[in-house]
Amino acid sequence: MASAIRSTISMVAPRATIRADAKATLAVKPVARVAVKNASAFAARSAFQSHPALSAARQATAAATRSATVCSVAADVRIAPHGGALINLMAPADKQAALIASCTKTVELSDRNACDVELLSVGGFSPLKGFCTQEEYLSVVKNMALPDGTVFGLPIVMDTADESIKVGDTILLEYKGEKIAIMTVSEKYLPNKPLEAKMCYGTSSIEHPGVQMISMERGKYYLAGAVTGLALPTRDFPCKTPAEVRAMLPNASVDVVAFQCRNPVHRAHYELFTRALDAPNVGEGGVVLVHPTCGPTQDDDISGVTRYKTYEVLKAELNNPKVLWAYLPYSMHMAGPREAIQHMIIRKNYGCTHFIIGRDMAGSKSCLDGEDFYGAYDAQDLANSKSAELGMTTVPSLNLCYTEEEGYVTADEADAKGLTRKNLSGTKFRTMLRGGEDIPEWFAFKSVVKVLRENA
């Protein structure tokens, strides 16, 4: 949830108009899960509820599987990258000087664009070989697929406000003083930002942080073109490439369950991803890859560097051979269901055979009134609907809660036994953290709390 109040800008219609239009576009059906203040507000915040893919998924998925989802593939061989081949756009060292000399312009990358360039260069966004053309952009926006039908969650774009950049330019892309990549501009086009917002985020309202990003942070134009990598950005958190992660994974017969997060790992997270290894269609001897995003997220999220420090101390404390760790240079969009698909594709490229999707994955709330933009199970339902095309199947994971009597158990078990649940909201946790209060160990690891306080 963003900390600042967003104002409406020229690309966005007045609030009531937006939400009525979003409702007409996405054929929204009200559901009880999302609290709303009026029908038009509901239309924007639940825009994915009646998306055709979600409707089909809901018909095929039992309610009992919705507490969390793990997506899997047969692991007789290491899962193939998305599109069939792992893309590597890095230039050989002996060719780089000539490539740099050929550049006609230099552009400083934003934090978000630097993440995208890195993932393009190393194959995290396979099968893409550069920033989306207008045809690719519109195809992903409208159909959640590239023009050839390959599923893709969100368009990968390079924005600019520079009127002087033209088709044919060879641009040197720099980030914090380092030469990161070269891009040959094949197209310069005006994106349809209202359509992009509505189709990818389910709303045109800049109360949504992702819509605010595309409408207020990104430049007027999008550039398409092939990317050639020169170097990876120097970061406080080292990010292994897909090839490097694949090389560190167990042999191809072992299932690899990816856990995505953008926050410090607390006790409930740990219980969730370790117990996921006991799911019926996770093979014996499976491992978890904890693969947090350490790039830009929401304004009020903990910084990537601090999050990285919490992961490192926890990794050392746990020393669990069944839990592997790597870090992802990805910029969160908070796009809910669409972003869940994007995360699945990325982890597939990194060699994972399973993927955990929790409640309201990559979801966000209005910066004005705190209402959810997505239903709690929208991301899971869309994942179910696209699992076959992604070469994955979805299986249920456990909905866990902490009880005074028996520690972490399933919610169903807690209800059946009449156990006493203990809850601590994120807001209350942050208040206690700032106030120096003791954090209960059933909620958070002491080592993680220590890092968070030292870096507050």
CSV table of C-alpha atoms in Angstrom, one decimal, residues 26-31 33-36 40-51 54 58 202-203 372-375 378:
chain,number,residue,atom,x,y,z
A,26,LEU,CA,-14.0,-7.3,-17.6
A,27,ALA,CA,-17.6,-8.3,-16.9
A,28,VAL,CA,-17.1,-8.2,-13.2
A,29,LYS,CA,-19.3,-10.3,-10.9
A,30,PRO,CA,-19.5,-9.4,-7.2
A,31,VAL,CA,-18.2,-11.9,-4.7
A,33,ARG,CA,-14.7,-12.1,-0.4
A,34,VAL,CA,-13.8,-8.4,-1.2
A,35,ALA,CA,-15.1,-5.7,1.0
A,36,VAL,CA,-16.5,-2.8,-0.9
A,40,SER,CA,-18.4,1.1,-8.8
A,41,ALA,CA,-15.5,0.7,-6.4
A,42,PHE,CA,-16.1,-3.1,-6.5
A,43,ALA,CA,-15.7,-3.1,-10.2
A,44,ALA,CA,-12.2,-1.7,-10.2
A,45,ARG,CA,-11.0,-3.8,-7.2
A,46,SER,CA,-12.4,-7.1,-8.4
A,47,ALA,CA,-11.7,-6.7,-12.1
A,48,PHE,CA,-10.2,-10.1,-12.5
A,49,GLN,CA,-13.0,-11.9,-10.7
A,50,SER,CA,-14.9,-12.7,-14.0
A,51,HIS,CA,-12.0,-12.8,-16.4
A,54,LEU,CA,-10.6,-17.2,-13.9
A,58,ARG,CA,-13.0,-21.6,-10.7
A,202,GLY,CA,-7.6,-4.8,-13.6
A,203,THR,CA,-8.1,-1.0,-13.0
A,372,ASP,CA,-8.1,-4.8,-2.0
A,373,PHE,CA,-7.9,-4.6,-5.7
A,374,TYR,CA,-8.0,-8.4,-6.1
A,375,GLY,CA,-9.9,-11.3,-4.5
A,378,ASP,CA,-7.7,-14.6,-8.0
